[in-house]
Coordinates of C-alpha atoms and ligand atoms in Angstrom, one line a residue:
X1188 CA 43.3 -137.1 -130.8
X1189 CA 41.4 -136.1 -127.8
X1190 CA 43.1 -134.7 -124.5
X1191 CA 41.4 -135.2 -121.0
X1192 CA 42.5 -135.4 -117.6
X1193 CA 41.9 -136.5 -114.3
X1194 CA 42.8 -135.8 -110.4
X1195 CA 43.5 -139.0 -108.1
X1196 CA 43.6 -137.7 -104.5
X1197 CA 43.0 -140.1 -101.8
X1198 CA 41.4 -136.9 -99.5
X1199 CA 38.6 -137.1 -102.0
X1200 CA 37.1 -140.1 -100.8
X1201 CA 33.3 -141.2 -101.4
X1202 CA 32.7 -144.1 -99.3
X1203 CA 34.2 -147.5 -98.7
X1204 CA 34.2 -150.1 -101.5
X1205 CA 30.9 -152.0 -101.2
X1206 CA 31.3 -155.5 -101.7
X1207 CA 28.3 -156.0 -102.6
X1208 CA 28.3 -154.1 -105.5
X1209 CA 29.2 -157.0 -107.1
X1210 CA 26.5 -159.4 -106.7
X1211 CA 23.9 -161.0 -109.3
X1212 CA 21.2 -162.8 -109.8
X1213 CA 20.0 -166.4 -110.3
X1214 CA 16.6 -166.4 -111.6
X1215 CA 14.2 -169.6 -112.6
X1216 CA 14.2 -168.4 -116.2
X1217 CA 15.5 -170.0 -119.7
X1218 CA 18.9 -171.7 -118.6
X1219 CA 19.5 -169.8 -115.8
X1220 CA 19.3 -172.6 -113.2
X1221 CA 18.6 -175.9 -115.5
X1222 CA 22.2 -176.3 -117.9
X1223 CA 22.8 -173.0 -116.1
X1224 CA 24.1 -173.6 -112.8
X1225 CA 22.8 -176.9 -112.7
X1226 CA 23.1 -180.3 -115.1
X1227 CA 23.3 -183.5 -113.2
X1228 CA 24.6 -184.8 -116.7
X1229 CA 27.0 -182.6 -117.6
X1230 CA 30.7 -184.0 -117.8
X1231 CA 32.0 -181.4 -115.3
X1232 CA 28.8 -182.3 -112.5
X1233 CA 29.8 -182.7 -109.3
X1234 CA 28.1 -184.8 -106.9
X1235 CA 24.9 -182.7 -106.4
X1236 CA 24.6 -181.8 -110.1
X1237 CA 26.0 -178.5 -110.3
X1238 CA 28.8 -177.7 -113.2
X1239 CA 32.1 -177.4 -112.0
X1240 CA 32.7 -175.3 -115.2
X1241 CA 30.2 -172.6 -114.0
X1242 CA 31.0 -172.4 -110.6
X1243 CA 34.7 -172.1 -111.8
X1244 CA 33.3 -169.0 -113.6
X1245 CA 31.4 -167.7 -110.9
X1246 CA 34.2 -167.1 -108.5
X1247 CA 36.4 -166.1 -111.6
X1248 CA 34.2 -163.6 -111.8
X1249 CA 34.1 -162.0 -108.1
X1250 CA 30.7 -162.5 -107.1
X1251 CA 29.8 -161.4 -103.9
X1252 CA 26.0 -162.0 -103.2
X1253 CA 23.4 -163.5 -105.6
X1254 CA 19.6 -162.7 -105.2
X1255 CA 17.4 -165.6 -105.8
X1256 CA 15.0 -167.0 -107.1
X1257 CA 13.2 -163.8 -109.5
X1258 CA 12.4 -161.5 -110.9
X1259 CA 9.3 -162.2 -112.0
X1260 CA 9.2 -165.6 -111.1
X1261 CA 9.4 -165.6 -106.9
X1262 CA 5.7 -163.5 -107.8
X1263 CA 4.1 -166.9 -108.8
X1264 CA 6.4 -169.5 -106.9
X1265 CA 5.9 -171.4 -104.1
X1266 CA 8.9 -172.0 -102.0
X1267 CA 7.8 -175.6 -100.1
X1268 CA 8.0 -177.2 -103.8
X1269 CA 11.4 -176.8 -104.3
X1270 CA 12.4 -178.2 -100.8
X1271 CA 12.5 -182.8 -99.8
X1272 CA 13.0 -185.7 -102.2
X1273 CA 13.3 -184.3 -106.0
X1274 CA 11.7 -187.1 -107.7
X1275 CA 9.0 -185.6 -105.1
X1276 CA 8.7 -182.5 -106.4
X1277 CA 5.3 -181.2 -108.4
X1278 CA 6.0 -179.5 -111.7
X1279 CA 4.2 -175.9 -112.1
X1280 CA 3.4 -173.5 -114.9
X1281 CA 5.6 -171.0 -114.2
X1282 CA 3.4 -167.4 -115.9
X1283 CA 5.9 -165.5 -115.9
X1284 CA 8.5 -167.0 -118.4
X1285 CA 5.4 -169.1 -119.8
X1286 CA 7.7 -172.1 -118.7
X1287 CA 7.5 -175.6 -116.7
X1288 CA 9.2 -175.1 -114.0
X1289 CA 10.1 -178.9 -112.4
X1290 CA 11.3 -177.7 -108.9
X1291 CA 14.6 -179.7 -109.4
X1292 CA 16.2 -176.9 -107.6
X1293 CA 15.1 -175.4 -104.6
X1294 CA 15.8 -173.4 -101.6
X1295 CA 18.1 -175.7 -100.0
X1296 CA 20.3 -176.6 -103.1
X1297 CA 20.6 -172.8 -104.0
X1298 CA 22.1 -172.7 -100.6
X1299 CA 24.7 -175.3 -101.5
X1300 CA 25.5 -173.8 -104.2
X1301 CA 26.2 -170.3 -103.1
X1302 CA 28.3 -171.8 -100.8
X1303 CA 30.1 -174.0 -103.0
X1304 CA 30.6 -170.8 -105.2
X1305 CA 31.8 -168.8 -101.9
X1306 CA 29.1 -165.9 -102.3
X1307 CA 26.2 -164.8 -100.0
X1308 CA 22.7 -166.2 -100.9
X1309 CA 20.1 -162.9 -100.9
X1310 CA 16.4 -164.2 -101.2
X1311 CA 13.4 -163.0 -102.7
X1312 CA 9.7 -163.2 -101.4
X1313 CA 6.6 -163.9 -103.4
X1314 CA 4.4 -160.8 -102.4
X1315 CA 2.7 -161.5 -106.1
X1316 CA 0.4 -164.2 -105.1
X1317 CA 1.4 -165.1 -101.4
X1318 CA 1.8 -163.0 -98.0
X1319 CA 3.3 -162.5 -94.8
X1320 CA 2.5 -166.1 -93.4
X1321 CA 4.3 -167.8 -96.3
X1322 CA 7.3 -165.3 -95.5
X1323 CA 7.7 -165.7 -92.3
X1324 CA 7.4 -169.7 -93.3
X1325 CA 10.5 -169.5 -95.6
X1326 CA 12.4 -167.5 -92.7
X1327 CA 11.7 -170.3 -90.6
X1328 CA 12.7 -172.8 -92.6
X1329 CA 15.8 -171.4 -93.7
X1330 CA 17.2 -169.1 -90.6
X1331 CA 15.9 -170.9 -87.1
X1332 CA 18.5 -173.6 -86.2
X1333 CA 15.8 -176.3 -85.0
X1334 CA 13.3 -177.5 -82.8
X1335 CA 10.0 -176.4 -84.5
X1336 CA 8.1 -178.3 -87.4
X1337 CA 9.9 -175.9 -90.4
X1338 CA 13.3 -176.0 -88.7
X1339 CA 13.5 -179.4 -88.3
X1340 CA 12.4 -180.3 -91.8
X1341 CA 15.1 -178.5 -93.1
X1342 CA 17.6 -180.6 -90.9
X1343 CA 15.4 -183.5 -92.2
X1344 CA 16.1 -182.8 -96.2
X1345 CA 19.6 -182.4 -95.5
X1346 CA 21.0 -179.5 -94.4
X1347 CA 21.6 -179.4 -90.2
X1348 CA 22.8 -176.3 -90.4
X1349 CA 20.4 -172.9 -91.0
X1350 CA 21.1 -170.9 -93.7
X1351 CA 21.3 -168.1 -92.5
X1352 CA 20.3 -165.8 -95.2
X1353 CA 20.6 -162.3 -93.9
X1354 CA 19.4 -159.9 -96.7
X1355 CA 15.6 -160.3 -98.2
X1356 CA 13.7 -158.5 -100.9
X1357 CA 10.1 -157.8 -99.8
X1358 CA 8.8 -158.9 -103.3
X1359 CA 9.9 -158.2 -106.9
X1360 CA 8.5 -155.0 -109.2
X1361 CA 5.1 -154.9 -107.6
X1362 CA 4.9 -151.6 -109.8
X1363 CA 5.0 -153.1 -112.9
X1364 CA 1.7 -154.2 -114.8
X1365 CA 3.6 -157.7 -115.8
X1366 CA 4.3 -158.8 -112.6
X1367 CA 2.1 -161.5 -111.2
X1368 CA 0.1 -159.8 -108.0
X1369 CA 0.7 -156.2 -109.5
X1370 CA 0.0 -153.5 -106.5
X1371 CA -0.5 -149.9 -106.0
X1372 CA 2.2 -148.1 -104.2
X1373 CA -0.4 -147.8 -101.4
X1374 CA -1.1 -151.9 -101.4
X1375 CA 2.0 -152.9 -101.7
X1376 CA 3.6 -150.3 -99.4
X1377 CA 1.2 -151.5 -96.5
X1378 CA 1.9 -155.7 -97.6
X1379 CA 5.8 -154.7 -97.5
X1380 CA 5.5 -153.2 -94.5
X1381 CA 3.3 -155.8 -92.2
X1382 CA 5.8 -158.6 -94.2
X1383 CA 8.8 -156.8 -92.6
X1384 CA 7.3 -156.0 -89.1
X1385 CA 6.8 -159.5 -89.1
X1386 CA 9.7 -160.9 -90.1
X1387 CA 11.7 -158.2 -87.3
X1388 CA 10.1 -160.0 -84.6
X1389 CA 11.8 -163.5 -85.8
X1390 CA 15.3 -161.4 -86.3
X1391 CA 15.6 -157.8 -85.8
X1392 CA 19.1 -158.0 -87.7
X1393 CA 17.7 -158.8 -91.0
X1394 CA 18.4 -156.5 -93.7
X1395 CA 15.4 -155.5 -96.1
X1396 CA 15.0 -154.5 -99.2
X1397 CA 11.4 -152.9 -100.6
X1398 CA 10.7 -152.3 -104.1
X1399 CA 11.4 -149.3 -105.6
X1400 CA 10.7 -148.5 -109.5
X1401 CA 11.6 -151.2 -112.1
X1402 CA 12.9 -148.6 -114.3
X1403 CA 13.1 -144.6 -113.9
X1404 CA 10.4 -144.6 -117.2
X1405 CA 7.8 -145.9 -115.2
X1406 CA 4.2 -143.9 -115.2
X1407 CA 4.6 -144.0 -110.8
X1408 CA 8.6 -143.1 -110.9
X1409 CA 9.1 -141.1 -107.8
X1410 CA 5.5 -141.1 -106.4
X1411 CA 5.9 -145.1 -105.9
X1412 CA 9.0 -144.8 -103.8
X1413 CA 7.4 -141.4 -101.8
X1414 CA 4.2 -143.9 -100.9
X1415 CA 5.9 -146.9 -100.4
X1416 CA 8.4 -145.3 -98.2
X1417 CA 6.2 -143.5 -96.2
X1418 CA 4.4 -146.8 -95.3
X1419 CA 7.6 -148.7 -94.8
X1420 CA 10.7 -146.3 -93.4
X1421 CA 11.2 -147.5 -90.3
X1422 CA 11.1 -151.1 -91.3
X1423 CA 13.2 -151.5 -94.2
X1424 CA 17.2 -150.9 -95.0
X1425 CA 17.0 -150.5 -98.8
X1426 CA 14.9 -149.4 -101.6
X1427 CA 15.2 -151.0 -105.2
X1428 CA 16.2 -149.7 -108.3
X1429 CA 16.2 -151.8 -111.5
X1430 CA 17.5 -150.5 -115.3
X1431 CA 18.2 -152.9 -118.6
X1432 CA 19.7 -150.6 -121.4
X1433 CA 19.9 -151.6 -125.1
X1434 CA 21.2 -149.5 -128.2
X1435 CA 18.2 -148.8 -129.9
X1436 CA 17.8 -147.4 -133.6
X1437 CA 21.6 -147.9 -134.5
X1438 CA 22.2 -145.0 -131.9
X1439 CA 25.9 -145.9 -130.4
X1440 CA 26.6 -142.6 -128.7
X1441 CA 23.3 -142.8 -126.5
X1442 CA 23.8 -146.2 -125.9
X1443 CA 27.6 -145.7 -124.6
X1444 CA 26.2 -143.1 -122.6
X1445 CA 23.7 -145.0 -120.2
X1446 CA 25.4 -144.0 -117.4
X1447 CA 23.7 -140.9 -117.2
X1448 CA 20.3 -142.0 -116.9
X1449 CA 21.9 -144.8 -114.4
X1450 CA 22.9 -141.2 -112.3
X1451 CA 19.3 -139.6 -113.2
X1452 CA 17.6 -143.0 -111.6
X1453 CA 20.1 -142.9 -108.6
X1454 CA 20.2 -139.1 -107.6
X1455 CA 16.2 -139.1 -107.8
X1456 CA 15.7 -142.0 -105.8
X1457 CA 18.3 -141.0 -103.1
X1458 CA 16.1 -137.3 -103.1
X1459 CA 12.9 -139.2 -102.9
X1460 CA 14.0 -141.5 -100.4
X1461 CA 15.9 -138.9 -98.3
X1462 CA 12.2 -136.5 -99.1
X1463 CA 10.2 -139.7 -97.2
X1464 CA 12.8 -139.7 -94.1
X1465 CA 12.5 -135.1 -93.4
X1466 CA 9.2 -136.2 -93.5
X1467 CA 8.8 -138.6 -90.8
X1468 CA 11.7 -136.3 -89.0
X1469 CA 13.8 -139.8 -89.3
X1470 CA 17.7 -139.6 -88.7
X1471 CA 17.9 -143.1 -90.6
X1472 CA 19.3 -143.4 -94.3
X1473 CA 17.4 -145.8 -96.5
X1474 CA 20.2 -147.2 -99.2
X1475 CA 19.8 -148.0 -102.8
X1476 CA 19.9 -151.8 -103.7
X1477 CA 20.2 -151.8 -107.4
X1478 CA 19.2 -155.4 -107.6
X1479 CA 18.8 -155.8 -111.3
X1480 CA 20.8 -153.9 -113.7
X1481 CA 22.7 -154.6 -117.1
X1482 CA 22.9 -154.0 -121.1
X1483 CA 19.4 -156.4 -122.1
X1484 CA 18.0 -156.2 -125.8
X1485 CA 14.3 -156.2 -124.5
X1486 CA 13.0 -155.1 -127.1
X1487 CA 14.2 -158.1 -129.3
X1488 CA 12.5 -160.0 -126.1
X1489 CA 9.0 -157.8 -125.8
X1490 CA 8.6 -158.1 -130.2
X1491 CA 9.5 -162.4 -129.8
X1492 CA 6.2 -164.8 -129.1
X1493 CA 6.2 -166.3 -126.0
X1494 CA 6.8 -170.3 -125.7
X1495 CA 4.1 -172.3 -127.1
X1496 CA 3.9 -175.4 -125.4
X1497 CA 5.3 -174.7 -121.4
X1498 CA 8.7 -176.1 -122.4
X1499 CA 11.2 -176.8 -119.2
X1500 CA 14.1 -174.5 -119.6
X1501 CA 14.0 -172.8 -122.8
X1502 CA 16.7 -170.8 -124.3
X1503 CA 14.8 -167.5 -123.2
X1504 CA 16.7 -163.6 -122.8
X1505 CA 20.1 -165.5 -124.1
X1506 CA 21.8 -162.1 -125.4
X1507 CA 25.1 -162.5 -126.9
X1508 CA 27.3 -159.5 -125.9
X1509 CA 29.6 -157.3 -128.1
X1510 CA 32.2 -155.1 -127.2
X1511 CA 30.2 -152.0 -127.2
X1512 CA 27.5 -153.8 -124.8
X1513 CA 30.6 -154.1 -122.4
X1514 CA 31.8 -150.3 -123.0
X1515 CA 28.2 -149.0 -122.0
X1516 CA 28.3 -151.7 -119.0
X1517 CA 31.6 -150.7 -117.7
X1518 CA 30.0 -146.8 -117.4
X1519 CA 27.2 -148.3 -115.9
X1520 CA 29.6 -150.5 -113.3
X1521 CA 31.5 -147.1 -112.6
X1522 CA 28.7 -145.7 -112.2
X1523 CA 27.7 -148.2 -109.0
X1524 CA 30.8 -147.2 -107.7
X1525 CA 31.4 -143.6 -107.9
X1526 CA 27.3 -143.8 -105.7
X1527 CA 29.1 -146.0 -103.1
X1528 CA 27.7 -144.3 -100.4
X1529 CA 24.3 -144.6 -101.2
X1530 CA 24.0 -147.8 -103.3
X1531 CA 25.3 -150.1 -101.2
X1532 CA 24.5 -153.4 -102.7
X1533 CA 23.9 -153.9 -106.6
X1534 CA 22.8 -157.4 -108.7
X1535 CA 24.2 -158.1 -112.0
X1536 CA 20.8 -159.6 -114.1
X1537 CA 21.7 -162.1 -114.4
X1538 CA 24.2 -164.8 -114.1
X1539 CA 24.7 -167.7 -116.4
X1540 CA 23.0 -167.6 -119.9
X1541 CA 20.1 -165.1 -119.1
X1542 CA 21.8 -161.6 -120.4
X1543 CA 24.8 -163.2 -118.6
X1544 CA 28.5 -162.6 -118.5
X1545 CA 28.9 -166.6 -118.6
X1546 CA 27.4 -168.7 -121.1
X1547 CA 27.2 -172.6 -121.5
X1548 CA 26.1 -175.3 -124.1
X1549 CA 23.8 -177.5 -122.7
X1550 CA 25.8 -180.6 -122.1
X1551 CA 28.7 -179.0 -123.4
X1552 CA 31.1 -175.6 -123.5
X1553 CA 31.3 -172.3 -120.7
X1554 CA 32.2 -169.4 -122.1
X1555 CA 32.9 -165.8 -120.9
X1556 CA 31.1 -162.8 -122.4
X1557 CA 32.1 -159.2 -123.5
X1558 CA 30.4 -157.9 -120.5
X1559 CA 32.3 -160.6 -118.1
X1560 CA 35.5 -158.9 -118.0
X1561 CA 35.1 -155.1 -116.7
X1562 CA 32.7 -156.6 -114.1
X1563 CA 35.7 -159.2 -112.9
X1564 CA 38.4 -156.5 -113.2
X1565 CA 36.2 -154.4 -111.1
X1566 CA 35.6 -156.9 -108.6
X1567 CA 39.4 -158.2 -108.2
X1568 CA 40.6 -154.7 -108.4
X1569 CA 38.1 -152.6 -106.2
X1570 CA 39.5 -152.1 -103.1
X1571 CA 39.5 -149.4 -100.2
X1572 CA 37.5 -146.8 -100.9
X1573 CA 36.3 -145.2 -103.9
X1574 CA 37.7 -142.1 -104.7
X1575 CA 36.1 -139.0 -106.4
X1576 CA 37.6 -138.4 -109.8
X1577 CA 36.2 -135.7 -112.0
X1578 CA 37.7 -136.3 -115.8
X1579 CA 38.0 -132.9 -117.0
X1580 CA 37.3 -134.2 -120.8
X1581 CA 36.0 -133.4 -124.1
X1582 CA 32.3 -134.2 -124.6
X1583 CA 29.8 -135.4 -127.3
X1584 CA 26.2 -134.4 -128.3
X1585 CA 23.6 -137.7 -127.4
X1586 CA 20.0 -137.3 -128.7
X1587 CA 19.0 -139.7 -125.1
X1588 CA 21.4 -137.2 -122.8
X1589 CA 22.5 -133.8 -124.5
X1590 CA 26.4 -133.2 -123.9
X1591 CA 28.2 -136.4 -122.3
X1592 CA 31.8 -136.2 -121.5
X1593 CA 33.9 -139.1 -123.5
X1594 CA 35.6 -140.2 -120.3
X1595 CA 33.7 -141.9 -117.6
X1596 CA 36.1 -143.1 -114.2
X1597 CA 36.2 -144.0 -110.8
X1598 CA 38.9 -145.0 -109.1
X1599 CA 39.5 -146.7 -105.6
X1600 CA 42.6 -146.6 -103.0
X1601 CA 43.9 -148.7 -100.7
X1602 CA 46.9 -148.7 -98.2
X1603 CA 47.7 -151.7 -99.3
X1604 CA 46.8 -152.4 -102.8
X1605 CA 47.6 -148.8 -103.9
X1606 CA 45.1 -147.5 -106.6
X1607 CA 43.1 -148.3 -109.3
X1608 CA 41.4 -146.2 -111.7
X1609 CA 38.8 -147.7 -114.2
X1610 CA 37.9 -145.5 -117.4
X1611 CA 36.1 -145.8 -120.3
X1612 CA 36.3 -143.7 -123.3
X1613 CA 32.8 -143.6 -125.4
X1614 CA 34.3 -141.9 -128.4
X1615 CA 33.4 -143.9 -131.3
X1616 CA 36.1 -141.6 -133.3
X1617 CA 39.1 -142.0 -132.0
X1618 CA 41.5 -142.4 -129.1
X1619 CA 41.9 -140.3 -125.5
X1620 CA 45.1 -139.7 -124.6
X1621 CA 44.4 -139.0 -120.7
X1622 CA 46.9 -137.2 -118.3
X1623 CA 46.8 -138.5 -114.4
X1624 CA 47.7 -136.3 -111.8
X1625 CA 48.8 -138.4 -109.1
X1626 CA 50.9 -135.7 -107.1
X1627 CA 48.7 -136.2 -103.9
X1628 CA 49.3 -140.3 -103.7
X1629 CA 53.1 -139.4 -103.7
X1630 CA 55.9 -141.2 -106.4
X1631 CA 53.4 -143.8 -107.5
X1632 CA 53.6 -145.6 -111.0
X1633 CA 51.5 -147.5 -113.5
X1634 CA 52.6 -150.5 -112.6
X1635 CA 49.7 -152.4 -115.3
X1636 CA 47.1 -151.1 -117.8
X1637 CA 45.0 -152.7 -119.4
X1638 CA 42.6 -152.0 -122.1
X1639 CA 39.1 -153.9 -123.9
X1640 CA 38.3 -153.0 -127.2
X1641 CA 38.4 -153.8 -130.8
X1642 CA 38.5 -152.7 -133.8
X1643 CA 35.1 -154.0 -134.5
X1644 CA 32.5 -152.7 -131.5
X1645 CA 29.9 -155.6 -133.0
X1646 CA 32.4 -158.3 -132.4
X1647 CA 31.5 -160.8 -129.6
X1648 CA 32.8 -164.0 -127.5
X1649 CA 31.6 -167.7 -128.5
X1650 CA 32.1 -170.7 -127.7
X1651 CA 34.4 -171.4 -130.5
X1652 CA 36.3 -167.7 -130.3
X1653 CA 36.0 -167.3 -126.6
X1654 CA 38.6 -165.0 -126.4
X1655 CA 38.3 -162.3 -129.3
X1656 CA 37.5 -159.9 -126.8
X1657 CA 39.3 -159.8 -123.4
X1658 CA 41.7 -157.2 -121.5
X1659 CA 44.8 -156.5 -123.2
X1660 CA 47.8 -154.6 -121.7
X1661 CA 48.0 -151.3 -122.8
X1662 CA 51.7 -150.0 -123.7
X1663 CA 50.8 -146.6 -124.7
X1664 CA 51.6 -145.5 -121.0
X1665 CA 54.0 -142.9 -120.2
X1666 CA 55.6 -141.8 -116.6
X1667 CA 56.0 -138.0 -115.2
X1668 CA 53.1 -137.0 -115.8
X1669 CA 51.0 -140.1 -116.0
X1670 CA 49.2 -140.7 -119.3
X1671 CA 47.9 -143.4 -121.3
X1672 CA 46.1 -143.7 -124.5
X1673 CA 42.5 -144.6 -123.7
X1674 CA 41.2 -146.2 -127.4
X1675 CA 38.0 -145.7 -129.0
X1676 CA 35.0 -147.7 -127.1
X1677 CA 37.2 -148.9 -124.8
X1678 CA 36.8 -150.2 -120.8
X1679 CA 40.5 -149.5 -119.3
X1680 CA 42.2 -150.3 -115.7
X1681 CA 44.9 -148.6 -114.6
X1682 CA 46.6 -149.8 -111.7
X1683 CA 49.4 -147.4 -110.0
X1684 CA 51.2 -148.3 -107.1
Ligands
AHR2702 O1 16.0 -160.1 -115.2 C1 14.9 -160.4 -116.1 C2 13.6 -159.8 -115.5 O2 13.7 -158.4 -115.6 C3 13.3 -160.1 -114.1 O3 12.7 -161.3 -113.9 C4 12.4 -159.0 -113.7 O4 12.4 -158.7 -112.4 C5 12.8 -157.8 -114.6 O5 11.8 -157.2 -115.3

């Protein structure tokens, strides 16, 4: 049995829990939006085609924001075709997902959506093929209340109302080779920039995002942000960071120890971005948006064909998540958290279907994944302010990261509330039994534990055994001192109060 421990002392405080950390991401790809969000037929549609099923999901799961509409796919969209009378709408070869894309849902139906599902829309620009004049278009259309030519047409297709869409993201990885309209840092630096300068003088309050690196393994890691910040400091609020991690070659320890290049990609870009503001002598903070993240089996994806013949909504990126997959993405959730004070807003990739905590059957079941449940827990149970909390525990040789500790854990305190620590244990052979000092939040208690694992890490959800894998309470708790048993590969909350 391994021993560990942990302090919880409110005095140790990191930053306010961001609610944003919980967003994700709808994206035109596979089923994301079409039997995704969407399915006029469906028997749980309601009256503007959206599944009551998913949307029942969706707040289930705690969503706060959800970026929209790529990913690689805003680089080759045009926004106008997804807006007016559907049976209007021209269908597209969408390159990036080698996919029709029939522009059933749009810009305005998003909208409804995201406020159906009680979350805050965050959009994407196309600064692939398109520029600032098609921005500032879109910003128009969805943010002035009325009274000009784009304004009113929105009022015309249905919604009176402006959308009010505060946060943007000035493009989607412009430094990666794949994307449609690939920059240099220098190119797309000085496009990001003008885009935002323009878009300040419609609404100063808008908050932007500029792409960072789509992955810390990227040939222009760190110069791309130095370059791209230096053309856009001033103009932006928050620089990207996107990471998919897999298991690769049967290596389990690695793989439950993403985290640590999560804290790699975080801590550089922080230093690069903080570098870019001594320069310019600026007293501003840029923040992290890590606006795609997740477990994602790419490499399955990068060795499959792409689809033949332009299908409309194929079953594309449709990983099915084990319990390991939702051990590594715990570490990777506390991870977010225990950077609250620089990361500031994160994006699940994605939503429903595409690497997704929610699945569905077209025409028929919803279903929660693995990888569902620590994100919920987080989001229900993250409150206050996140709290430092330095395990003191036993570690473990990874080829990926050298020595890893086995317990991972943040935790977060509230006046009212009380506290919540989330842990996982990446031992693979055998349980943590963790001791909690909790003298400095006075005569509190474990007043619930809970505990995801298995005895099989390679088991999964499905439609027909949705619940194999799902939180558990976790009796192996005792009182004065605190401890519980943490098992092997196992996400755990422990709420004390
Ligand atoms: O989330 C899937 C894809 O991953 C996105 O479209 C892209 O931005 C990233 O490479």
């Amino acid at each position: 049995m391994h021993q560990a421990k942990l302090t919880l002392d409110p005095a140790f405080k990191v930053a306010p829990v961001r609610r944003r950390t919980f967003g994700t991401f709808v994206e035109h790809l596979g089923r994301c939006v079409y039997t995704g969000i969407y399915e006029p037929g469906h028997p749980s549609a309601d009256e503007d085609g959206f599944r009551r099923d998913v949307l029942d999901l969706t707040r289930e799961l705690g969503v706060s924001t959800v970026r929209y509409p790529g990913g690689n796919f805003v680089s080759g969209y045009r926004w106008e075709d997804g807006i007016g009378p559907i049976s209007e709408r021209p269908r597209r070869l969408d390159l990036a997902w080698h996919s029709t894309e029939p522009n059933e849902v749009g810009v305005d139906e998003f909208v409804r959506w995201c406020r159906k599902a009680g979350v805050e829309p965050m959009m994407a620009l196309n600064l692939g093929t398109r520029g600032v004049a098609e921005a500032l278009d879109l910003l128009e259309y969805c943010n002035h209340p009325s009274g000009t030519t784009l304004s009113d047409l929105r009022v015309a297709n249905g919604a009176k109302e402006p959308h009010g869409i505060g946060m943007w993201c000035l493009g989607n990885e412009m430094d990666g080779p794949w994307q449609i309209g690939h920059k240099t840092a220098r190119e797309y630096g000085r496009l990001a920039a003008e885009t935002a300068r323009a878009m300040r003088m419609v609404d100063p309050a808008l908050e932007l995002v500029v792409c960072g690196s789509s992955s810390s393994h990227m040939p222009t890691f760190g110069a791309w942000e130095a370059t791209v910040l230096e053309e856009t400091y001033d103009l932006v609020d928050y620089v990207s960071c996107h990471a998919y991690y897999e298991e690769k070659d049967g290596d389990l320890g690695s793989f439950l120890a993403s985290s640590s290049n999560m804290e790699y990609f975080i801590s550089s870009v922080v230093a690069s971005a903080d570098a870019a503001g001594a320069r310019l002598k600026s007293r501003k903070k840029i923040d992290i948006s890590f606006d795609e993240w997740n477990v994602w089996y790419l490499s399955r994806f990068q060795n499959a064909e792409p689809p033949a013949d332009w299908p409309v909504a194929p079953p594309l990126l449709e990983d099915h998540y084990h319990l390991a997959d939702a051990v590594a993405f715990g570490g990777l959730l506390i991870t977010l958290l225990r950077n609250s004070d620089r990361v500031t807003a994160a994006s699940l990739a994605q939503l429903v279907n595409v690497i997704a905590p929610i699945m569905t059957e077209p025409g028929g079941r919803a279903w929660r994944q693995t990888t569902f449940h620590p994100f919920a827990q987080a989001s229900r149970y993250a409150a206050g302010d996140v709290l430092r909390v330095e395990p003191v525990s036993p570690s473990y040789e990874t080829k990926e990261y050298g020595e890893v500790p086995l317990v991972h854990a943040v935790a977060t305190h509230a006046q009212e509330g009380g506290t919540t620590l989330f842990a996982v244990n990446r031992s693979t052979d055998g349980p943590v039994s963790l001791e909690i000092d909790t003298r400095a939040l006075g005569g509190v208690r474990v007043v619930e534990a809970t505990t995801l694992t298995d005895s099989d890490v390679y088991a999964r959800n499905t439609a027909d055994d949705p619940g194999r894998i799902a939180p558990r309470p976790n009796t192996d708790v005792e009182h004065d001192p605190a401890r519980i048993l943490l098992p092997p590969v196992s996400w755990n909350v422990i709420r004390l109060a």
